[in-house]
Amino acid sequence: MKRVCLLTVLTWLLSCTIGLTAKEYNVRDFGAVGDGQHIDSPAINAALLKAAQDGGHAVVVVGEGTYLCYSLHLQSGVTLRLEHGATLKAAQPTATEGYDEAEENNSHYQDFGHSHWHNSLLWGENLHDVVLEGDGLIDGSDVLTRGGQRKSDSGQTTANKALALRDCKNVTIRGLRFLSCGHFAMLLTGVDHLLIENTVIDTNRDGIDIDCCQHVVVRGCWVNTVNDDAIVLKCSYALGWPKPTEHVRIEDCKVSGYDVGSVLKGSPTTTTVKAPDGDGPTGRIKLGTESNGGFRHIRIQNCTFTHCRGLALETVDGAEMQDVSVSHITMRDICNSPIYIRLGDRMRAPEGFHPSAVSGIRISDIDADSVDSRYAILIAGIEGHPVSNVTLSDINIRFLGGLTLEDVAQQRNSNPFFFGGNGMATISRHEASGYPEPSAHGIQPAWGLSVSHAENIRLRNVNLQTINADERPALFMQNHSHVKFRNVKALNNGQYQLLPSLTSLSHPSDRRSF
């Protein structure tokens, strides 16, 4: 009797386990061909819809092959799995077929790309429990574009991003590869409880845009973006209200600015030396530029930056940036400021929106080599709104050096808006309202650290050095108060430079070089 009861229990448990196993829907059973010639998006959409209609908790399987597609509609409770050898390839619009039209969005405080989601290769809105996974490739080469709503030569709608999600919850993106994906490889707006892991993105513009999202983890990813930002957090007004981006963790990731496609080929190359803005390859991790809702509780750790720009923390549209921690970062071959903290006054926001604010930034354990020394470590607020409460500790940066005081002075004629009569950089209203980028500040009057409109800045165990002799001083500070130094050293071509002997400097309005 006991044996019969035990057998009954085991049978019931087995049936429950089988019931919990996700049902699989193979796209070929819905008519997909995967030969790189037929348009397979109707078949894949049919499989996605059927999986959702059957109750979700299902997997739509895309097997080996190349599947030409227009817009694919993700579904709640459904996993889209690209198996090894599978490629979803963006198809060229024809006279009769194209991508979904961009939806209506009355918010105009960010560019077109941030304001629309439907004009994408894959998109979803108001979804939950969505998974994209596998070893496959999402390929937007020569099709996905950057910019506004466009029509092809045939009159059909084009797409400008690979993956776009709006107002979704419980989303996982795991193990996929992305190639040449237009304006964005991923635009994730208002997506909460988001996990992106072990994903490789090798693209021509932005890699991962995390906008107005909460409870996010990005880990184990390599994002290569020579012409734009690699992993970027934003808090735009695209949802129609100022939602913060908060509780975000970026860890064990690599960002770079190698030639497009060379990372996925396994041999990164560096023939592209400038991004569209005229400065060096981009590729970095950044907070901003779109910044309305706020950045809070951000952790960035154990990441590497290679052949790209440095860390950028920016708020210029009314967002408050607070409680940001960055640690254990390795940088190599950095083409502008290794650490850029910017509070600006662009204010792409509704009238009367509160001003931007920066407070509570902690950056530690940074090791950087072969760093462009034009812009130094750059911390800049604006008059009446200083960057405050920033701590830099255990920092080792080796700048290339090699600049002269004349390099700084020559900027007077080329950009009089924000340079004083002696060529020293100042922060004017014009520059404060512009696009935030280290190059917008010009060559700094110091090679190591430049601070303006800032208060309560603490440096501890900071070692700065140049590889080649530089005529400029190591430090430059203006309109600052309460800057504290502890064990800060500057070595210029093997020679120590004079640094402040006081542990605290408080000069609210003067301009000092050391």
Coordinates of C-alpha atoms in Angstrom, one line a residue:
M1 CA 0.0 0.0 0.0
K2 CA 2.8 2.4 0.9
R3 CA 4.6 1.5 -2.4
V4 CA 1.4 2.4 -4.3
C5 CA 1.1 5.7 -2.5
L6 CA 4.7 6.5 -3.1
L7 CA 4.4 5.7 -6.8
T8 CA 1.3 7.9 -7.0
V9 CA 3.1 10.8 -5.4
L10 CA 6.2 10.4 -7.8
T11 CA 3.9 10.2 -10.8
W12 CA 2.1 13.4 -9.7
L13 CA 5.4 15.2 -9.2
L14 CA 6.6 14.0 -12.6
S15 CA 3.5 15.3 -14.3
C16 CA 3.9 18.6 -12.5
T17 CA 7.5 18.9 -13.8
I18 CA 6.4 18.1 -17.3
G19 CA 3.6 20.7 -17.0
L20 CA 6.1 23.3 -16.0
T21 CA 8.4 22.6 -18.9
A22 CA 8.1 25.4 -21.5
K23 CA 6.4 24.3 -24.7
E24 CA 8.6 25.0 -27.8
Y25 CA 7.3 26.4 -31.1
N26 CA 9.7 26.0 -34.0
V27 CA 9.4 28.9 -36.5
R28 CA 9.8 26.5 -39.4
D29 CA 6.6 24.9 -38.4
F30 CA 4.9 28.2 -39.1
G31 CA 6.5 28.6 -42.6
A32 CA 9.9 30.2 -41.9
V33 CA 12.5 29.2 -44.4
G34 CA 15.8 30.6 -43.1
D35 CA 17.5 30.8 -46.5
G36 CA 18.4 34.4 -46.5
Q37 CA 16.1 35.2 -49.4
H38 CA 12.5 34.7 -48.2
I39 CA 10.9 37.2 -45.7
D40 CA 10.4 35.2 -42.6
S41 CA 8.9 37.8 -40.2
P42 CA 5.3 36.8 -40.8
A43 CA 6.1 33.2 -39.8
I44 CA 8.1 34.2 -36.8
N45 CA 5.4 36.7 -35.7
A46 CA 2.8 33.9 -36.1
A47 CA 4.9 31.6 -33.8
L48 CA 5.3 34.4 -31.2
L49 CA 1.6 35.2 -31.2
K50 CA 0.6 31.5 -31.0
A51 CA 2.9 30.9 -28.1
A52 CA 1.4 33.9 -26.2
Q53 CA -2.2 32.8 -27.1
D54 CA -1.5 29.4 -25.7
G55 CA -0.8 30.9 -22.3
G56 CA 2.8 31.9 -22.6
H57 CA 5.6 30.2 -20.7
A58 CA 6.7 29.1 -24.1
V59 CA 9.8 29.2 -26.3
V60 CA 9.9 30.2 -29.9
V61 CA 12.9 28.5 -31.4
V62 CA 14.8 29.9 -34.4
G63 CA 17.2 27.3 -35.6
E64 CA 20.2 27.5 -37.9
G65 CA 19.8 29.7 -40.9
T66 CA 19.5 33.3 -42.0
Y67 CA 16.0 34.8 -41.5
L68 CA 15.3 38.0 -43.4
C69 CA 12.8 40.0 -41.3
Y70 CA 10.9 43.2 -40.9
S71 CA 9.4 44.2 -37.5
L72 CA 9.0 41.3 -35.1
H73 CA 6.5 41.7 -32.2
L74 CA 7.7 40.3 -28.9
Q75 CA 5.0 38.8 -26.6
S76 CA 4.5 38.5 -22.8
G77 CA 5.6 35.3 -21.3
V78 CA 7.4 34.1 -24.4
T79 CA 11.1 33.4 -24.9
L80 CA 12.7 34.0 -28.3
R81 CA 15.7 31.7 -28.6
L82 CA 18.2 32.0 -31.4
E83 CA 20.1 28.8 -31.6
H84 CA 23.7 28.5 -32.7
G85 CA 24.0 29.4 -36.4
A86 CA 20.8 31.4 -36.4
T87 CA 20.7 34.9 -37.7
L88 CA 17.9 37.4 -37.7
K89 CA 18.8 39.8 -40.5
A90 CA 17.1 43.1 -41.1
A91 CA 15.6 43.0 -44.6
Q92 CA 15.7 45.8 -47.1
P93 CA 12.2 47.4 -47.6
T94 CA 10.6 46.8 -51.0
A95 CA 7.8 48.4 -52.9
T96 CA 5.2 46.5 -50.9
E97 CA 6.9 45.7 -47.5
G98 CA 8.7 47.5 -44.8
Y99 CA 9.0 48.1 -41.0
D100 CA 6.3 49.2 -38.6
E101 CA 5.6 53.0 -38.6
A102 CA 6.9 55.0 -35.7
E103 CA 4.1 55.6 -33.2
E104 CA 2.8 58.9 -31.9
N105 CA 4.8 60.5 -29.1
N106 CA 4.2 64.1 -28.1
S107 CA 7.3 64.4 -26.1
H108 CA 9.9 66.5 -27.9
Y109 CA 12.6 66.8 -25.2
Q110 CA 14.8 64.2 -26.8
D111 CA 15.7 63.2 -30.3
F112 CA 13.5 61.1 -32.6
G113 CA 15.4 57.9 -32.0
H114 CA 14.7 58.0 -28.2
S115 CA 11.0 58.9 -28.8
H116 CA 9.9 55.9 -30.8
W117 CA 10.1 52.1 -30.5
H118 CA 7.8 50.5 -33.2
N119 CA 10.2 51.3 -36.0
S120 CA 12.6 48.5 -35.0
L121 CA 13.6 45.0 -36.0
L122 CA 12.3 43.7 -32.7
W123 CA 10.0 45.6 -30.4
G124 CA 7.5 45.3 -27.5
E125 CA 5.4 47.6 -25.4
N126 CA 3.6 46.9 -22.1
L127 CA 5.0 43.4 -21.9
H128 CA 6.1 41.2 -19.0
D129 CA 8.3 38.2 -18.6
V130 CA 10.1 38.4 -21.9
V131 CA 13.3 36.5 -22.7
L132 CA 15.7 36.8 -25.6
E133 CA 18.5 34.3 -25.5
G134 CA 20.8 32.0 -27.4
D135 CA 24.0 32.0 -29.4
G136 CA 22.5 33.5 -32.5
L137 CA 23.1 36.8 -34.2
I138 CA 20.9 39.9 -34.8
D139 CA 22.3 41.6 -37.9
G140 CA 21.2 45.1 -39.0
S141 CA 24.1 45.6 -41.5
D142 CA 23.4 48.1 -44.2
V143 CA 19.7 48.3 -43.3
L144 CA 19.1 49.8 -39.9
T145 CA 19.7 53.5 -40.0
R146 CA 20.2 56.5 -37.7
G147 CA 17.8 59.5 -37.6
G148 CA 14.1 60.2 -38.0
Q149 CA 11.3 58.5 -39.8
R150 CA 12.5 57.6 -43.2
K151 CA 11.1 56.0 -46.3
S152 CA 13.2 53.8 -48.6
D153 CA 13.5 54.4 -52.3
S154 CA 10.5 52.2 -52.7
G155 CA 8.4 54.3 -50.3
Q156 CA 8.3 51.9 -47.4
T157 CA 9.3 52.6 -43.8
T158 CA 12.8 52.0 -42.6
A159 CA 13.9 51.0 -39.1
N160 CA 16.6 52.7 -36.9
K161 CA 17.2 50.2 -34.1
A162 CA 17.5 46.5 -33.5
L163 CA 15.6 46.0 -30.3
A164 CA 13.3 48.5 -28.6
L165 CA 11.1 47.9 -25.5
R166 CA 8.9 50.4 -23.7
D167 CA 7.1 50.0 -20.3
C168 CA 8.0 46.4 -19.8
K169 CA 8.8 44.3 -16.7
N170 CA 10.9 41.2 -16.1
V171 CA 13.0 41.2 -19.2
T172 CA 16.1 39.0 -19.8
I173 CA 18.5 39.3 -22.7
R174 CA 21.2 36.7 -22.6
G175 CA 24.0 35.4 -24.8
L176 CA 23.0 37.0 -28.1
R177 CA 25.2 38.9 -30.6
F178 CA 24.4 42.1 -32.3
L179 CA 26.0 43.6 -35.5
S180 CA 25.6 47.0 -37.0
C181 CA 22.3 47.9 -35.5
G182 CA 21.7 51.5 -36.5
H183 CA 20.9 54.2 -34.0
F184 CA 20.6 51.7 -31.2
A185 CA 21.3 48.0 -30.7
M186 CA 19.0 48.2 -27.7
L187 CA 16.7 51.0 -26.7
L188 CA 15.1 50.0 -23.3
T189 CA 12.8 52.7 -22.0
G190 CA 10.8 52.2 -18.8
V191 CA 11.9 48.6 -18.5
D192 CA 12.0 47.5 -14.9
H193 CA 13.7 44.3 -13.5
L194 CA 16.0 44.0 -16.5
L195 CA 18.9 41.6 -16.9
I196 CA 21.4 41.8 -19.8
E197 CA 24.2 39.3 -19.6
N198 CA 26.9 37.6 -21.7
T199 CA 25.9 39.6 -24.8
V200 CA 28.3 40.9 -27.4
I201 CA 27.3 44.0 -29.3
D202 CA 29.5 45.2 -32.2
T203 CA 27.7 48.2 -33.8
N204 CA 27.9 51.5 -35.5
R205 CA 26.1 53.8 -33.0
D206 CA 24.8 53.3 -29.5
G207 CA 25.1 49.9 -27.9
I208 CA 22.8 49.6 -24.9
D209 CA 20.6 52.6 -23.9
I210 CA 18.9 52.1 -20.5
D211 CA 16.4 54.9 -20.2
C212 CA 14.0 55.5 -17.3
C213 CA 14.7 51.9 -16.0
Q214 CA 14.8 50.5 -12.5
H215 CA 16.4 47.4 -11.0
V216 CA 18.8 46.7 -13.8
V217 CA 21.8 44.4 -14.0
V218 CA 24.2 44.4 -17.0
R219 CA 27.0 41.9 -16.6
G220 CA 29.5 40.0 -18.6
C221 CA 28.9 41.9 -21.8
W222 CA 31.3 43.3 -24.5
V223 CA 30.0 46.4 -26.2
N224 CA 32.0 47.8 -29.1
T225 CA 30.8 51.1 -30.6
V226 CA 33.4 53.1 -32.4
N227 CA 31.0 56.0 -33.3
D228 CA 28.8 56.3 -30.2
D229 CA 28.4 55.3 -26.6
A230 CA 28.6 51.6 -25.6
I231 CA 26.6 51.3 -22.3
V232 CA 24.7 54.5 -21.5
L233 CA 22.1 55.3 -18.8
K234 CA 19.6 58.0 -19.5
C235 CA 16.5 59.4 -17.9
S236 CA 14.7 61.2 -20.7
Y237 CA 11.2 62.6 -20.9
A238 CA 10.2 60.1 -23.6
L239 CA 7.6 58.5 -21.4
G240 CA 5.9 61.8 -20.9
W241 CA 7.0 62.1 -17.3
P242 CA 10.3 62.3 -15.4
K243 CA 11.0 58.7 -14.4
P244 CA 14.4 58.1 -12.7
T245 CA 16.9 55.5 -13.7
E246 CA 17.9 53.9 -10.5
H247 CA 19.2 50.7 -8.8
V248 CA 21.4 49.8 -11.8
R249 CA 24.5 47.6 -11.6
I250 CA 27.0 47.3 -14.5
E251 CA 29.7 44.7 -13.8
D252 CA 32.3 42.6 -15.5
C253 CA 31.8 44.3 -18.8
K254 CA 34.1 45.5 -21.6
V255 CA 33.6 48.6 -23.7
S256 CA 35.7 49.6 -26.7
G257 CA 35.9 51.6 -29.9
Y258 CA 37.3 49.2 -32.4
D259 CA 36.3 49.1 -36.0
V260 CA 32.7 48.0 -36.5
G261 CA 32.4 44.2 -36.9
S262 CA 36.0 43.4 -36.0
V263 CA 35.2 42.3 -32.5
L264 CA 32.7 39.7 -33.7
K265 CA 35.2 38.5 -36.2
G266 CA 37.6 37.8 -33.3
S267 CA 40.4 40.3 -34.3
P268 CA 39.7 43.9 -33.2
T269 CA 41.2 46.5 -35.5
T270 CA 41.7 50.3 -35.1
T271 CA 41.7 51.8 -38.5
T272 CA 38.8 54.2 -37.6
V273 CA 40.5 57.0 -35.6
K274 CA 37.6 59.5 -35.2
A275 CA 33.9 59.4 -34.4
P276 CA 31.4 61.6 -36.3
D277 CA 31.9 64.5 -33.8
G278 CA 35.5 64.7 -34.8
D279 CA 37.0 63.3 -31.6
G280 CA 38.4 59.8 -31.1
P281 CA 36.4 56.5 -30.9
T282 CA 33.6 56.6 -28.4
G283 CA 32.8 53.2 -26.9
R284 CA 32.5 54.3 -23.2
I285 CA 30.1 53.9 -20.3
K286 CA 28.1 57.1 -19.7
L287 CA 25.3 58.5 -17.7
G288 CA 23.5 61.1 -19.8
T289 CA 23.1 63.0 -22.0
E290 CA 19.2 62.9 -21.8
S291 CA 18.7 63.6 -18.2
N292 CA 15.3 64.6 -16.7
G293 CA 14.1 62.0 -14.2
G294 CA 17.3 61.5 -12.2
F295 CA 20.1 58.9 -11.6
R296 CA 20.2 57.2 -8.3
H297 CA 21.9 54.2 -6.8
I298 CA 24.2 53.3 -9.7
R299 CA 27.0 50.8 -9.3
I300 CA 29.7 50.3 -12.0
Q301 CA 32.4 47.8 -11.2
N302 CA 35.1 45.5 -12.7
C303 CA 34.9 46.9 -16.2
T304 CA 37.5 47.6 -18.9
F305 CA 37.6 50.5 -21.3
T306 CA 39.9 50.0 -24.4
H307 CA 40.6 52.2 -27.4
C308 CA 37.7 54.6 -26.5
R309 CA 36.7 57.5 -24.4
G310 CA 36.6 57.5 -20.6
L311 CA 33.9 57.4 -18.0
A312 CA 31.3 60.2 -18.4
L313 CA 28.8 61.2 -15.7
E314 CA 26.6 63.9 -17.1
T315 CA 23.4 65.6 -16.1
V316 CA 22.3 68.7 -18.1
D317 CA 18.5 68.6 -18.4
G318 CA 17.3 68.9 -14.8
A319 CA 18.1 65.5 -13.4
E320 CA 19.6 64.9 -9.9
M321 CA 22.5 62.5 -10.0
Q322 CA 23.3 61.0 -6.6
D323 CA 24.8 57.9 -5.1
V324 CA 26.9 56.8 -8.0
S325 CA 29.7 54.4 -7.2
V326 CA 32.4 53.4 -9.8
S327 CA 35.2 51.0 -8.8
H328 CA 37.8 48.6 -10.1
I329 CA 38.0 50.0 -13.7
T330 CA 40.9 49.4 -16.1
M331 CA 41.4 51.8 -19.0
R332 CA 43.8 51.5 -21.9
D333 CA 44.3 53.8 -25.0
I334 CA 41.7 56.5 -23.9
C335 CA 41.2 59.3 -26.3
N336 CA 39.7 62.0 -24.0
S337 CA 39.1 62.7 -20.4
P338 CA 39.4 59.4 -18.3
I339 CA 36.9 60.8 -15.8
Y340 CA 34.4 63.4 -16.8
I341 CA 31.8 64.7 -14.3
R342 CA 29.5 67.4 -15.8
L343 CA 26.6 69.4 -14.5
G344 CA 25.2 71.6 -17.3
D345 CA 22.3 73.8 -18.2
R346 CA 21.0 72.5 -21.6
M347 CA 17.6 72.0 -20.0
R348 CA 15.7 70.0 -22.7
A349 CA 12.8 69.8 -20.3
P350 CA 9.3 71.3 -19.7
E351 CA 9.3 75.0 -18.8
G352 CA 10.0 75.6 -15.1
F353 CA 11.8 72.2 -14.7
H354 CA 14.2 72.1 -11.7
P355 CA 17.9 72.6 -12.4
S356 CA 20.4 69.7 -12.6
A357 CA 22.4 68.6 -9.5
V358 CA 25.3 66.3 -8.8
S359 CA 26.1 65.0 -5.4
G360 CA 27.5 61.8 -3.9
I361 CA 29.9 60.4 -6.6
R362 CA 32.5 57.8 -5.4
I363 CA 35.2 56.7 -7.9
S364 CA 37.9 54.3 -6.7
D365 CA 40.5 51.8 -7.9
I366 CA 41.0 53.1 -11.4
D367 CA 44.1 52.1 -13.4
A368 CA 44.4 53.9 -16.7
D369 CA 47.3 54.0 -19.2
S370 CA 47.9 55.8 -22.5
V371 CA 45.3 58.5 -21.8
D372 CA 44.9 61.6 -23.9
S373 CA 46.0 64.5 -21.7
R374 CA 44.1 67.4 -23.5
Y375 CA 41.2 67.3 -21.0
A376 CA 42.7 65.9 -17.8
I377 CA 40.3 64.5 -15.2
L378 CA 37.5 67.1 -15.7
I379 CA 35.0 68.1 -13.0
A380 CA 32.7 71.0 -14.0
G381 CA 29.5 72.5 -12.7
I382 CA 28.0 75.9 -13.5
E383 CA 27.7 79.1 -11.6
G384 CA 25.3 78.7 -8.7
H385 CA 25.1 74.9 -9.2
P386 CA 28.4 73.3 -8.3
V387 CA 29.2 69.6 -8.5
S388 CA 29.4 68.5 -4.9
N389 CA 30.6 65.7 -2.7
V390 CA 32.8 63.8 -5.1
T391 CA 35.5 61.4 -3.8
L392 CA 38.3 60.1 -6.0
S393 CA 40.5 57.4 -4.3
D394 CA 43.1 54.9 -5.3
I395 CA 43.5 56.3 -8.8
N396 CA 46.5 55.7 -11.1
I397 CA 46.5 57.5 -14.4
R398 CA 49.3 57.7 -17.0
F399 CA 48.6 60.5 -19.5
L400 CA 50.4 60.8 -22.8
G401 CA 51.4 64.4 -22.1
G402 CA 53.4 66.3 -24.7
L403 CA 51.3 69.6 -24.8
T404 CA 52.5 73.1 -24.3
L405 CA 51.0 76.3 -22.8
E406 CA 50.8 77.6 -26.3
D407 CA 48.4 74.8 -27.2
V408 CA 46.1 76.2 -24.5
A409 CA 46.6 79.8 -25.4
Q410 CA 45.8 79.3 -29.1
Q411 CA 42.2 78.5 -28.3
R412 CA 41.4 82.1 -27.5
N413 CA 40.8 82.9 -31.2
S414 CA 39.2 79.6 -32.1
N415 CA 36.6 79.6 -29.4
P416 CA 36.2 82.9 -27.5
F417 CA 32.9 81.8 -25.9
F418 CA 34.6 80.1 -23.0
F419 CA 38.2 81.1 -23.0
G420 CA 39.6 84.1 -21.0
G421 CA 42.2 86.5 -22.2
N422 CA 45.0 84.3 -21.2
G423 CA 43.6 81.2 -22.9
M424 CA 42.6 79.6 -19.6
A425 CA 39.3 77.8 -19.8
T426 CA 36.2 79.3 -18.2
I427 CA 32.6 78.1 -18.1
S428 CA 30.2 80.5 -19.8
R429 CA 26.5 80.3 -20.2
H430 CA 27.0 79.4 -23.8
E431 CA 29.1 76.4 -23.1
A432 CA 27.0 75.3 -20.1
S433 CA 23.9 75.1 -22.3
G434 CA 25.6 73.0 -25.0
Y435 CA 26.2 69.3 -25.6
P436 CA 28.3 67.9 -22.7
E437 CA 31.6 66.4 -24.0
P438 CA 35.2 66.9 -22.7
S439 CA 36.2 68.4 -26.1
A440 CA 33.6 71.2 -25.6
H441 CA 35.7 72.5 -22.8
G442 CA 38.8 72.7 -24.9
I443 CA 42.4 71.8 -24.0
Q444 CA 42.6 72.2 -20.3
P445 CA 45.3 74.5 -18.6
A446 CA 46.4 71.4 -16.6
W447 CA 47.3 67.9 -17.7
G448 CA 46.1 66.0 -14.6
L449 CA 43.0 67.5 -12.9
S450 CA 40.8 70.4 -13.8
V451 CA 38.0 71.5 -11.4
S452 CA 35.5 74.4 -11.8
H453 CA 32.3 75.2 -10.0
A454 CA 32.7 72.4 -7.5
E455 CA 32.7 71.9 -3.8
N456 CA 33.6 69.2 -1.3
I457 CA 35.9 67.4 -3.7
R458 CA 38.2 64.8 -2.0
L459 CA 41.2 63.1 -3.5
R460 CA 43.0 60.3 -1.7
N461 CA 45.8 58.1 -2.9
V462 CA 45.8 59.6 -6.4
N463 CA 48.9 59.1 -8.7
L464 CA 49.0 61.1 -11.9
Q465 CA 51.9 61.0 -14.3
T466 CA 52.8 61.8 -17.9
I467 CA 54.6 59.6 -20.4
N468 CA 56.0 62.7 -22.3
A469 CA 56.9 66.0 -20.7
D470 CA 54.0 68.5 -20.6
E471 CA 54.5 72.2 -20.0
R472 CA 51.2 72.7 -18.2
P473 CA 50.8 72.3 -14.5
A474 CA 49.3 69.2 -13.0
L475 CA 46.2 70.8 -11.4
F476 CA 43.9 73.7 -12.3
M477 CA 41.0 74.9 -10.1
Q478 CA 38.6 77.8 -10.4
N479 CA 35.4 78.7 -8.6
H480 CA 35.8 75.9 -6.1
S481 CA 35.6 75.4 -2.3
H482 CA 36.7 72.7 0.1
V483 CA 38.9 70.6 -2.1
K484 CA 40.8 68.1 0.0
F485 CA 44.0 66.2 -0.9
R486 CA 45.6 63.3 0.8
N487 CA 48.5 61.5 -0.7
V488 CA 48.1 63.0 -4.2
K489 CA 51.2 62.9 -6.4
A490 CA 52.0 64.2 -9.9
L491 CA 55.0 63.0 -11.9
N492 CA 55.6 64.8 -15.1
N493 CA 58.1 62.9 -17.4
G494 CA 59.8 61.5 -14.3
Q495 CA 59.8 64.8 -12.4
Y496 CA 57.5 65.5 -9.4
Q497 CA 55.4 68.6 -9.8
L498 CA 54.5 70.9 -7.0
L499 CA 51.1 70.1 -5.5
P500 CA 49.1 71.7 -2.7
S501 CA 50.7 71.3 0.7
L502 CA 47.4 72.0 2.5
T503 CA 45.0 69.2 3.1
S504 CA 42.1 71.5 2.4
L505 CA 41.8 74.3 -0.2
S506 CA 39.0 76.8 -0.1
H507 CA 39.0 79.5 -2.8
P508 CA 35.5 80.1 -3.9
S509 CA 36.2 82.4 -6.7
D510 CA 39.8 82.6 -7.6
R511 CA 41.7 80.6 -10.3
R512 CA 44.7 78.5 -9.3
S513 CA 47.2 76.3 -11.0
F514 CA 49.6 74.0 -9.2

